[in-house]
Amino acid sequence: MTPISALQKTAEALMAKAAIEIPDDYLGGLRQCAKSEKGDLSAFVIQAMLENYEAAKEDRRAMCGDTGVPRWYVKMGNEARIEGGPVALENALRRATANATQSIPLRPNRVHPLWRTDHDNNCGIGAPEIEYSFHPEGDWIDLTTVHKGGLFGTDYRMLFPGDGIDGIKRFYLDTLIAFGKRGLACQPAIVGVGLGGSKDISVVLGKQAACLRTVGDRNPDPKIAALEEELKEIGNSIGMGAMGFMGSSMVVDCHIEVGYCHTGGMPMSVHMFCLSSRRATARIYPDGRVEFRTDPLWFTDYMRRSGVEWEGTPTTRPQAAE
């Protein structure tokens, strides 16, 4: 049984890592942007951010004054057991969020949508969000914290199947241009695209694609992987660079996740995970051992349900127009 004290202690350590230490995969992607960026002001911003990341790590201070909105992703092996159960785990994650807000410190960004009530600890009604997934074997628990930024780089649209790939590209560009030209997405960003599901699932998939996959990772479907590469290239060809300045580094990477949807529609969401790409993961074992990493390993075959069998013979309807 995994001790609740180990879970809370690890959660607080993860909050600090996410706020202070930029993940290596994003850092590598940003360095590539720095090498290829031709816009003077955009190149200046990227270089300044690279220097800022080093200073934050050395001084053990948050890498950005706006520390986003902390949220949690929990993955459990099928044999995992928690001292006090899932409710104790959620209480521990809320305590860790509140403690870290004061100790790191984090900006207390969470407020009531109408009354703007602020408890000064990033906790409140529905906050922080906690999402779950499971793995067929193992007695471990993975905790991932994401300090989600890029608030104004998020949008949703219900497309029709006839819109096809061209419709996907059009909405993708609409979103990047609408928010990117004012620097509202805090780019260069990791862009996540959710395709399919219902409206709520599409939005969840897009956010997870942005926050829980690493730079350079590709969807296991070769056609979707090719579309990820194409959208990344398109995003960097619209004349926008860092923070809305002219340039060619709008997108560090693009990730797409899909879910089966109603035959009459094609829901799509776009999410940008900002230039301070804050995430950290740890695996906790029942004996209290902890392994830290920066790759959440969230999207497994089981998570995508690509390996789950079902009865019947699948049929393929005509594909979306190219």
PDB file of N, CA, C and O in Angstrom, residues 88-158:
ATOM      1  N   ALA A  88      -8.168  10.313   0.067  1.00  0.00           N
ATOM      2  CA  ALA A  88      -6.956  10.766   0.751  1.00  0.00           C
ATOM      3  C   ALA A  88      -5.932  11.290  -0.249  1.00  0.00           C
ATOM      4  O   ALA A  88      -5.234  12.288   0.019  1.00  0.00           O
ATOM      5  N   LEU A  89      -5.842  10.629  -1.399  1.00  0.00           N
ATOM      6  CA  LEU A  89      -4.921  11.100  -2.437  1.00  0.00           C
ATOM      7  C   LEU A  89      -5.307  12.499  -2.902  1.00  0.00           C
ATOM      8  O   LEU A  89      -4.448  13.387  -3.020  1.00  0.00           O
ATOM      9  N   GLU A  90      -6.583  12.718  -3.181  1.00  0.00           N
ATOM     10  CA  GLU A  90      -7.009  14.038  -3.643  1.00  0.00           C
ATOM     11  C   GLU A  90      -6.760  15.104  -2.583  1.00  0.00           C
ATOM     12  O   GLU A  90      -6.333  16.221  -2.908  1.00  0.00           O
ATOM     13  N   ASN A  91      -6.993  14.770  -1.317  1.00  0.00           N
ATOM     14  CA  ASN A  91      -6.702  15.725  -0.255  1.00  0.00           C
ATOM     15  C   ASN A  91      -5.212  16.057  -0.217  1.00  0.00           C
ATOM     16  O   ASN A  91      -4.818  17.210  -0.011  1.00  0.00           O
ATOM     17  N   ALA A  92      -4.372  15.037  -0.415  1.00  0.00           N
ATOM     18  CA  ALA A  92      -2.924  15.256  -0.408  1.00  0.00           C
ATOM     19  C   ALA A  92      -2.496  16.159  -1.560  1.00  0.00           C
ATOM     20  O   ALA A  92      -1.619  17.022  -1.399  1.00  0.00           O
ATOM     21  N   LEU A  93      -3.096  15.971  -2.733  1.00  0.00           N
ATOM     22  CA  LEU A  93      -2.738  16.800  -3.885  1.00  0.00           C
ATOM     23  C   LEU A  93      -3.187  18.251  -3.691  1.00  0.00           C
ATOM     24  O   LEU A  93      -2.492  19.189  -4.098  1.00  0.00           O
ATOM     25  N   ARG A  94      -4.326  18.435  -3.053  1.00  0.00           N
ATOM     26  CA  ARG A  94      -4.779  19.793  -2.757  1.00  0.00           C
ATOM     27  C   ARG A  94      -3.872  20.455  -1.718  1.00  0.00           C
ATOM     28  O   ARG A  94      -3.500  21.624  -1.855  1.00  0.00           O
ATOM     29  N   ARG A  95      -3.484  19.691  -0.687  1.00  0.00           N
ATOM     30  CA  ARG A  95      -2.566  20.248   0.307  1.00  0.00           C
ATOM     31  C   ARG A  95      -1.226  20.593  -0.323  1.00  0.00           C
ATOM     32  O   ARG A  95      -0.633  21.639  -0.038  1.00  0.00           O
ATOM     33  N   ALA A  96      -0.739  19.708  -1.192  1.00  0.00           N
ATOM     34  CA  ALA A  96       0.540  19.964  -1.857  1.00  0.00           C
ATOM     35  C   ALA A  96       0.473  21.223  -2.717  1.00  0.00           C
ATOM     36  O   ALA A  96       1.423  22.016  -2.752  1.00  0.00           O
ATOM     37  N   THR A  97      -0.644  21.419  -3.397  1.00  0.00           N
ATOM     38  CA  THR A  97      -0.815  22.614  -4.221  1.00  0.00           C
ATOM     39  C   THR A  97      -0.805  23.874  -3.361  1.00  0.00           C
ATOM     40  O   THR A  97      -0.133  24.864  -3.681  1.00  0.00           O
ATOM     41  N   ALA A  98      -1.554  23.834  -2.263  1.00  0.00           N
ATOM     42  CA  ALA A  98      -1.616  24.999  -1.373  1.00  0.00           C
ATOM     43  C   ALA A  98      -0.259  25.281  -0.743  1.00  0.00           C
ATOM     44  O   ALA A  98       0.191  26.440  -0.699  1.00  0.00           O
ATOM     45  N   ASN A  99       0.428  24.238  -0.281  1.00  0.00           N
ATOM     46  CA  ASN A  99       1.733  24.431   0.347  1.00  0.00           C
ATOM     47  C   ASN A  99       2.749  24.984  -0.640  1.00  0.00           C
ATOM     48  O   ASN A  99       3.526  25.891  -0.315  1.00  0.00           O
ATOM     49  N   ALA A 100       2.751  24.430  -1.860  1.00  0.00           N
ATOM     50  CA  ALA A 100       3.712  24.870  -2.863  1.00  0.00           C
ATOM     51  C   ALA A 100       3.465  26.310  -3.299  1.00  0.00           C
ATOM     52  O   ALA A 100       4.407  27.046  -3.616  1.00  0.00           O
ATOM     53  N   THR A 101       2.194  26.711  -3.326  1.00  0.00           N
ATOM     54  CA  THR A 101       1.882  28.097  -3.695  1.00  0.00           C
ATOM     55  C   THR A 101       2.587  29.070  -2.753  1.00  0.00           C
ATOM     56  O   THR A 101       3.074  30.124  -3.183  1.00  0.00           O
ATOM     57  N   GLN A 102       2.689  28.714  -1.482  1.00  0.00           N
ATOM     58  CA  GLN A 102       3.340  29.585  -0.507  1.00  0.00           C
ATOM     59  C   GLN A 102       4.851  29.401  -0.491  1.00  0.00           C
ATOM     60  O   GLN A 102       5.602  30.366  -0.340  1.00  0.00           O
ATOM     61  N   SER A 103       5.332  28.167  -0.644  1.00  0.00           N
ATOM     62  CA  SER A 103       6.761  27.890  -0.431  1.00  0.00           C
ATOM     63  C   SER A 103       7.634  28.169  -1.643  1.00  0.00           C
ATOM     64  O   SER A 103       8.805  28.537  -1.484  1.00  0.00           O
ATOM     65  N   ILE A 104       7.115  28.026  -2.869  1.00  0.00           N
ATOM     66  CA  ILE A 104       7.989  28.186  -4.036  1.00  0.00           C
ATOM     67  C   ILE A 104       8.402  29.640  -4.286  1.00  0.00           C
ATOM     68  O   ILE A 104       9.623  29.887  -4.426  1.00  0.00           O
ATOM     69  N   PRO A 105       7.576  30.654  -4.328  1.00  0.00           N
ATOM     70  CA  PRO A 105       6.112  30.624  -4.331  1.00  0.00           C
ATOM     71  C   PRO A 105       5.562  30.594  -5.761  1.00  0.00           C
ATOM     72  O   PRO A 105       6.271  30.894  -6.722  1.00  0.00           O
ATOM     73  N   LEU A 106       4.271  30.242  -5.865  1.00  0.00           N
ATOM     74  CA  LEU A 106       3.540  30.337  -7.123  1.00  0.00           C
ATOM     75  C   LEU A 106       2.579  31.515  -7.039  1.00  0.00           C
ATOM     76  O   LEU A 106       2.139  31.886  -5.952  1.00  0.00           O
ATOM     77  N   ARG A 107       2.248  32.088  -8.201  1.00  0.00           N
ATOM     78  CA  ARG A 107       1.238  33.137  -8.190  1.00  0.00           C
ATOM     79  C   ARG A 107      -0.123  32.507  -7.943  1.00  0.00           C
ATOM     80  O   ARG A 107      -0.481  31.537  -8.620  1.00  0.00           O
ATOM     81  N   PRO A 108      -0.906  33.009  -6.989  1.00  0.00           N
ATOM     82  CA  PRO A 108      -2.234  32.435  -6.724  1.00  0.00           C
ATOM     83  C   PRO A 108      -3.222  32.856  -7.805  1.00  0.00           C
ATOM     84  O   PRO A 108      -3.970  33.816  -7.659  1.00  0.00           O
ATOM     85  N   ASN A 109      -3.259  32.092  -8.888  1.00  0.00           N
ATOM     86  CA  ASN A 109      -4.037  32.474 -10.070  1.00  0.00           C
ATOM     87  C   ASN A 109      -5.501  32.055 -10.007  1.00  0.00           C
ATOM     88  O   ASN A 109      -6.308  32.517 -10.813  1.00  0.00           O
ATOM     89  N   ARG A 110      -5.858  31.153  -9.103  1.00  0.00           N
ATOM     90  CA  ARG A 110      -7.211  30.596  -9.109  1.00  0.00           C
ATOM     91  C   ARG A 110      -8.181  31.513  -8.365  1.00  0.00           C
ATOM     92  O   ARG A 110      -8.002  31.803  -7.176  1.00  0.00           O
ATOM     93  N   VAL A 111      -9.219  31.951  -9.079  1.00  0.00           N
ATOM     94  CA  VAL A 111     -10.233  32.815  -8.483  1.00  0.00           C
ATOM     95  C   VAL A 111     -11.620  32.334  -8.898  1.00  0.00           C
ATOM     96  O   VAL A 111     -11.776  31.629  -9.894  1.00  0.00           O
ATOM     97  N   HIS A 112     -12.638  32.726  -8.142  1.00  0.00           N
ATOM     98  CA  HIS A 112     -14.022  32.436  -8.510  1.00  0.00           C
ATOM     99  C   HIS A 112     -14.343  33.198  -9.799  1.00  0.00           C
ATOM    100  O   HIS A 112     -13.982  34.372  -9.939  1.00  0.00           O
ATOM    101  N   PRO A 113     -15.029  32.571 -10.766  1.00  0.00           N
ATOM    102  CA  PRO A 113     -15.251  33.235 -12.056  1.00  0.00           C
ATOM    103  C   PRO A 113     -16.092  34.505 -11.973  1.00  0.00           C
ATOM    104  O   PRO A 113     -15.935  35.404 -12.810  1.00  0.00           O
ATOM    105  N   LEU A 114     -16.981  34.598 -10.995  1.00  0.00           N
ATOM    106  CA  LEU A 114     -17.844  35.778 -10.878  1.00  0.00           C
ATOM    107  C   LEU A 114     -17.378  36.724  -9.782  1.00  0.00           C
ATOM    108  O   LEU A 114     -17.236  37.925 -10.008  1.00  0.00           O
ATOM    109  N   TRP A 115     -17.116  36.183  -8.570  1.00  0.00           N
ATOM    110  CA  TRP A 115     -16.825  37.070  -7.439  1.00  0.00           C
ATOM    111  C   TRP A 115     -15.340  37.351  -7.304  1.00  0.00           C
ATOM    112  O   TRP A 115     -14.952  38.198  -6.512  1.00  0.00           O
ATOM    113  N   ARG A 116     -14.502  36.621  -8.086  1.00  0.00           N
ATOM    114  CA  ARG A 116     -13.040  36.765  -8.075  1.00  0.00           C
ATOM    115  C   ARG A 116     -12.459  36.456  -6.702  1.00  0.00           C
ATOM    116  O   ARG A 116     -11.393  36.954  -6.330  1.00  0.00           O
ATOM    117  N   THR A 117     -13.146  35.633  -5.924  1.00  0.00           N
ATOM    118  CA  THR A 117     -12.648  35.209  -4.615  1.00  0.00           C
ATOM    119  C   THR A 117     -11.345  34.446  -4.789  1.00  0.00           C
ATOM    120  O   THR A 117     -11.234  33.563  -5.631  1.00  0.00           O
ATOM    121  N   ASP A 118     -10.342  34.778  -3.984  1.00  0.00           N
ATOM    122  CA  ASP A 118      -9.013  34.195  -4.092  1.00  0.00           C
ATOM    123  C   ASP A 118      -8.580  33.709  -2.713  1.00  0.00           C
ATOM    124  O   ASP A 118      -8.483  34.499  -1.777  1.00  0.00           O
ATOM    125  N   HIS A 119      -8.325  32.396  -2.574  1.00  0.00           N
ATOM    126  CA  HIS A 119      -7.887  31.847  -1.294  1.00  0.00           C
ATOM    127  C   HIS A 119      -6.373  31.884  -1.137  1.00  0.00           C
ATOM    128  O   HIS A 119      -5.830  31.360  -0.155  1.00  0.00           O
ATOM    129  N   ASP A 120      -5.679  32.467  -2.120  1.00  0.00           N
ATOM    130  CA  ASP A 120      -4.233  32.666  -2.042  1.00  0.00           C
ATOM    131  C   ASP A 120      -3.461  31.347  -2.013  1.00  0.00           C
ATOM    132  O   ASP A 120      -2.363  31.273  -1.480  1.00  0.00           O
ATOM    133  N   ASN A 121      -4.054  30.281  -2.583  1.00  0.00           N
ATOM    134  CA  ASN A 121      -3.353  28.990  -2.553  1.00  0.00           C
ATOM    135  C   ASN A 121      -3.606  28.115  -3.782  1.00  0.00           C
ATOM    136  O   ASN A 121      -3.245  26.936  -3.790  1.00  0.00           O
ATOM    137  N   ASN A 122      -4.230  28.681  -4.828  1.00  0.00           N
ATOM    138  CA  ASN A 122      -4.529  27.953  -6.066  1.00  0.00           C
ATOM    139  C   ASN A 122      -5.504  26.792  -5.863  1.00  0.00           C
ATOM    140  O   ASN A 122      -5.571  25.880  -6.700  1.00  0.00           O
ATOM    141  N   CYS A 123      -6.258  26.824  -4.767  1.00  0.00           N
ATOM    142  CA  CYS A 123      -7.303  25.830  -4.532  1.00  0.00           C
ATOM    143  C   CYS A 123      -8.653  26.534  -4.433  1.00  0.00           C
ATOM    144  O   CYS A 123      -8.732  27.696  -4.039  1.00  0.00           O
ATOM    145  N   GLY A 124      -9.694  25.824  -4.801  1.00  0.00           N
ATOM    146  CA  GLY A 124     -11.035  26.388  -4.738  1.00  0.00           C
ATOM    147  C   GLY A 124     -12.015  25.400  -5.329  1.00  0.00           C
ATOM    148  O   GLY A 124     -11.733  24.201  -5.435  1.00  0.00           O
ATOM    149  N   ILE A 125     -13.160  25.888  -5.751  1.00  0.00           N
ATOM    150  CA  ILE A 125     -14.168  25.012  -6.341  1.00  0.00           C
ATOM    151  C   ILE A 125     -13.610  24.422  -7.641  1.00  0.00           C
ATOM    152  O   ILE A 125     -13.282  25.146  -8.581  1.00  0.00           O
ATOM    153  N   GLY A 126     -13.492  23.110  -7.684  1.00  0.00           N
ATOM    154  CA  GLY A 126     -12.998  22.439  -8.883  1.00  0.00           C
ATOM    155  C   GLY A 126     -11.536  22.644  -9.165  1.00  0.00           C
ATOM    156  O   GLY A 126     -11.073  22.314 -10.267  1.00  0.00           O
ATOM    157  N   ALA A 127     -10.773  23.184  -8.222  1.00  0.00           N
ATOM    158  CA  ALA A 127      -9.363  23.473  -8.468  1.00  0.00           C
ATOM    159  C   ALA A 127      -8.517  22.982  -7.287  1.00  0.00           C
ATOM    160  O   ALA A 127      -8.906  23.185  -6.132  1.00  0.00           O
ATOM    161  N   PRO A 128      -7.383  22.355  -7.571  1.00  0.00           N
ATOM    162  CA  PRO A 128      -6.861  22.057  -8.903  1.00  0.00           C
ATOM    163  C   PRO A 128      -7.579  20.861  -9.536  1.00  0.00           C
ATOM    164  O   PRO A 128      -8.077  19.985  -8.823  1.00  0.00           O
ATOM    165  N   GLU A 129      -7.632  20.825 -10.862  1.00  0.00           N
ATOM    166  CA  GLU A 129      -8.221  19.691 -11.557  1.00  0.00           C
ATOM    167  C   GLU A 129      -7.349  18.449 -11.348  1.00  0.00           C
ATOM    168  O   GLU A 129      -6.115  18.533 -11.296  1.00  0.00           O
ATOM    169  N   ILE A 130      -7.994  17.299 -11.242  1.00  0.00           N
ATOM    170  CA  ILE A 130      -7.292  16.020 -11.110  1.00  0.00           C
ATOM    171  C   ILE A 130      -7.910  15.046 -12.107  1.00  0.00           C
ATOM    172  O   ILE A 130      -9.108  14.767 -12.045  1.00  0.00           O
ATOM    173  N   GLU A 131      -7.107  14.561 -13.037  1.00  0.00           N
ATOM    174  CA  GLU A 131      -7.579  13.603 -14.034  1.00  0.00           C
ATOM    175  C   GLU A 131      -6.863  12.269 -13.826  1.00  0.00           C
ATOM    176  O   GLU A 131      -5.709  12.233 -13.383  1.00  0.00           O
ATOM    177  N   TYR A 132      -7.531  11.179 -14.194  1.00  0.00           N
ATOM    178  CA  TYR A 132      -7.025   9.838 -13.900  1.00  0.00           C
ATOM    179  C   TYR A 132      -6.919   8.989 -15.167  1.00  0.00           C
ATOM    180  O   TYR A 132      -7.690   9.137 -16.114  1.00  0.00           O
ATOM    181  N   SER A 133      -5.948   8.097 -15.153  1.00  0.00           N
ATOM    182  CA  SER A 133      -5.898   7.010 -16.125  1.00  0.00           C
ATOM    183  C   SER A 133      -5.311   5.797 -15.425  1.00  0.00           C
ATOM    184  O   SER A 133      -4.818   5.889 -14.296  1.00  0.00           O
ATOM    185  N   PHE A 134      -5.360   4.653 -16.112  1.00  0.00           N
ATOM    186  CA  PHE A 134      -4.973   3.395 -15.468  1.00  0.00           C
ATOM    187  C   PHE A 134      -4.099   2.575 -16.408  1.00  0.00           C
ATOM    188  O   PHE A 134      -4.053   2.809 -17.614  1.00  0.00           O
ATOM    189  N   HIS A 135      -3.392   1.615 -15.815  1.00  0.00           N
ATOM    190  CA  HIS A 135      -2.509   0.741 -16.587  1.00  0.00           C
ATOM    191  C   HIS A 135      -2.822  -0.700 -16.203  1.00  0.00           C
ATOM    192  O   HIS A 135      -3.098  -0.981 -15.023  1.00  0.00           O
ATOM    193  N   PRO A 136      -2.785  -1.637 -17.151  1.00  0.00           N
ATOM    194  CA  PRO A 136      -3.240  -3.000 -16.874  1.00  0.00           C
ATOM    195  C   PRO A 136      -2.466  -3.727 -15.780  1.00  0.00           C
ATOM    196  O   PRO A 136      -2.996  -4.651 -15.174  1.00  0.00           O
ATOM    197  N   GLU A 137      -1.199  -3.381 -15.540  1.00  0.00           N
ATOM    198  CA  GLU A 137      -0.471  -4.051 -14.474  1.00  0.00           C
ATOM    199  C   GLU A 137       0.383  -3.040 -13.716  1.00  0.00           C
ATOM    200  O   GLU A 137       0.559  -1.912 -14.155  1.00  0.00           O
ATOM    201  N   GLY A 138       0.880  -3.467 -12.542  1.00  0.00           N
ATOM    202  CA  GLY A 138       1.740  -2.607 -11.737  1.00  0.00           C
ATOM    203  C   GLY A 138       1.061  -2.156 -10.463  1.00  0.00           C
ATOM    204  O   GLY A 138      -0.170  -2.006 -10.406  1.00  0.00           O
ATOM    205  N   ASP A 139       1.884  -1.933  -9.415  1.00  0.00           N
ATOM    206  CA  ASP A 139       1.358  -1.457  -8.142  1.00  0.00           C
ATOM    207  C   ASP A 139       1.809  -0.036  -7.838  1.00  0.00           C
ATOM    208  O   ASP A 139       1.708   0.437  -6.723  1.00  0.00           O
ATOM    209  N   TRP A 140       2.303   0.666  -8.853  1.00  0.00           N
ATOM    210  CA  TRP A 140       2.836   2.012  -8.709  1.00  0.00           C
ATOM    211  C   TRP A 140       1.759   3.057  -8.980  1.00  0.00           C
ATOM    212  O   TRP A 140       0.693   2.752  -9.532  1.00  0.00           O
ATOM    213  N   ILE A 141       2.084   4.291  -8.632  1.00  0.00           N
ATOM    214  CA  ILE A 141       1.228   5.437  -8.939  1.00  0.00           C
ATOM    215  C   ILE A 141       2.099   6.513  -9.579  1.00  0.00           C
ATOM    216  O   ILE A 141       3.131   6.889  -9.017  1.00  0.00           O
ATOM    217  N   ASP A 142       1.706   6.989 -10.753  1.00  0.00           N
ATOM    218  CA  ASP A 142       2.390   8.107 -11.409  1.00  0.00           C
ATOM    219  C   ASP A 142       1.641   9.401 -11.096  1.00  0.00           C
ATOM    220  O   ASP A 142       0.426   9.487 -11.321  1.00  0.00           O
ATOM    221  N   LEU A 143       2.367  10.385 -10.602  1.00  0.00           N
ATOM    222  CA  LEU A 143       1.818  11.733 -10.427  1.00  0.00           C
ATOM    223  C   LEU A 143       2.476  12.662 -11.418  1.00  0.00           C
ATOM    224  O   LEU A 143       3.710  12.696 -11.521  1.00  0.00           O
ATOM    225  N   THR A 144       1.689  13.390 -12.164  1.00  0.00           N
ATOM    226  CA  THR A 144       2.194  14.416 -13.067  1.00  0.00           C
ATOM    227  C   THR A 144       1.517  15.731 -12.727  1.00  0.00           C
ATOM    228  O   THR A 144       0.288  15.798 -12.648  1.00  0.00           O
ATOM    229  N   THR A 145       2.314  16.765 -12.511  1.00  0.00           N
ATOM    230  CA  THR A 145       1.734  18.095 -12.376  1.00  0.00           C
ATOM    231  C   THR A 145       2.058  18.903 -13.616  1.00  0.00           C
ATOM    232  O   THR A 145       3.150  18.801 -14.178  1.00  0.00           O
ATOM    233  N   VAL A 146       1.088  19.663 -14.066  1.00  0.00           N
ATOM    234  CA  VAL A 146       1.245  20.589 -15.179  1.00  0.00           C
ATOM    235  C   VAL A 146       0.797  21.959 -14.697  1.00  0.00           C
ATOM    236  O   VAL A 146      -0.302  22.098 -14.156  1.00  0.00           O
ATOM    237  N   HIS A 147       1.662  22.945 -14.855  1.00  0.00           N
ATOM    238  CA  HIS A 147       1.277  24.326 -14.555  1.00  0.00           C
ATOM    239  C   HIS A 147       0.898  24.950 -15.888  1.00  0.00           C
ATOM    240  O   HIS A 147       1.730  25.508 -16.589  1.00  0.00           O
ATOM    241  N   LYS A 148      -0.370  24.832 -16.243  1.00  0.00           N
ATOM    242  CA  LYS A 148      -0.828  25.143 -17.593  1.00  0.00           C
ATOM    243  C   LYS A 148      -0.854  26.639 -17.853  1.00  0.00           C
ATOM    244  O   LYS A 148      -1.502  27.398 -17.148  1.00  0.00           O
ATOM    245  N   GLY A 149      -0.119  27.044 -18.879  1.00  0.00           N
ATOM    246  CA  GLY A 149      -0.163  28.421 -19.360  1.00  0.00           C
ATOM    247  C   GLY A 149      -0.753  28.450 -20.759  1.00  0.00           C
ATOM    248  O   GLY A 149      -1.301  27.469 -21.252  1.00  0.00           O
ATOM    249  N   GLY A 150      -0.629  29.576 -21.446  1.00  0.00           N
ATOM    250  CA  GLY A 150      -1.199  29.702 -22.784  1.00  0.00           C
ATOM    251  C   GLY A 150      -2.702  29.872 -22.756  1.00  0.00           C
ATOM    252  O   GLY A 150      -3.420  29.372 -23.631  1.00  0.00           O
ATOM    253  N   LEU A 151      -3.193  30.602 -21.753  1.00  0.00           N
ATOM    254  CA  LEU A 151      -4.631  30.753 -21.522  1.00  0.00           C
ATOM    255  C   LEU A 151      -5.396  31.156 -22.778  1.00  0.00           C
ATOM    256  O   LEU A 151      -6.459  30.622 -23.079  1.00  0.00           O
ATOM    257  N   PHE A 152      -4.876  32.108 -23.543  1.00  0.00           N
ATOM    258  CA  PHE A 152      -5.607  32.631 -24.694  1.00  0.00           C
ATOM    259  C   PHE A 152      -5.232  31.932 -25.997  1.00  0.00           C
ATOM    260  O   PHE A 152      -5.507  32.449 -27.074  1.00  0.00           O
ATOM    261  N   GLY A 153      -4.642  30.754 -25.895  1.00  0.00           N
ATOM    262  CA  GLY A 153      -4.323  29.983 -27.087  1.00  0.00           C
ATOM    263  C   GLY A 153      -5.182  28.740 -27.175  1.00  0.00           C
ATOM    264  O   GLY A 153      -4.720  27.693 -27.606  1.00  0.00           O
ATOM    265  N   THR A 154      -6.431  28.843 -26.753  1.00  0.00           N
ATOM    266  CA  THR A 154      -7.330  27.696 -26.699  1.00  0.00           C
ATOM    267  C   THR A 154      -8.636  28.023 -27.423  1.00  0.00           C
ATOM    268  O   THR A 154      -9.194  29.097 -27.232  1.00  0.00           O
ATOM    269  N   ASP A 155      -9.098  27.092 -28.253  1.00  0.00           N
ATOM    270  CA  ASP A 155     -10.373  27.307 -28.926  1.00  0.00           C
ATOM    271  C   ASP A 155     -10.953  25.964 -29.347  1.00  0.00           C
ATOM    272  O   ASP A 155     -10.259  24.940 -29.367  1.00  0.00           O
ATOM    273  N   TYR A 156     -12.250  25.987 -29.683  1.00  0.00           N
ATOM    274  CA  TYR A 156     -12.979  24.772 -30.071  1.00  0.00           C
ATOM    275  C   TYR A 156     -13.895  25.099 -31.238  1.00  0.00           C
ATOM    276  O   TYR A 156     -14.455  26.199 -31.318  1.00  0.00           O
ATOM    277  N   ARG A 157     -14.064  24.132 -32.135  1.00  0.00           N
ATOM    278  CA  ARG A 157     -15.006  24.303 -33.242  1.00  0.00           C
ATOM    279  C   ARG A 157     -15.576  22.941 -33.629  1.00  0.00           C
ATOM    280  O   ARG A 157     -14.850  21.942 -33.661  1.00  0.00           O
ATOM    281  N   MET A 158     -16.882  22.908 -33.904  1.00  0.00           N
ATOM    282  CA  MET A 158     -17.507  21.690 -34.419  1.00  0.00           C
ATOM    283  C   MET A 158     -17.414  21.721 -35.937  1.00  0.00           C
ATOM    284  O   MET A 158     -18.100  22.513 -36.604  1.00  0.00           O
TER     285      MET A 158
END
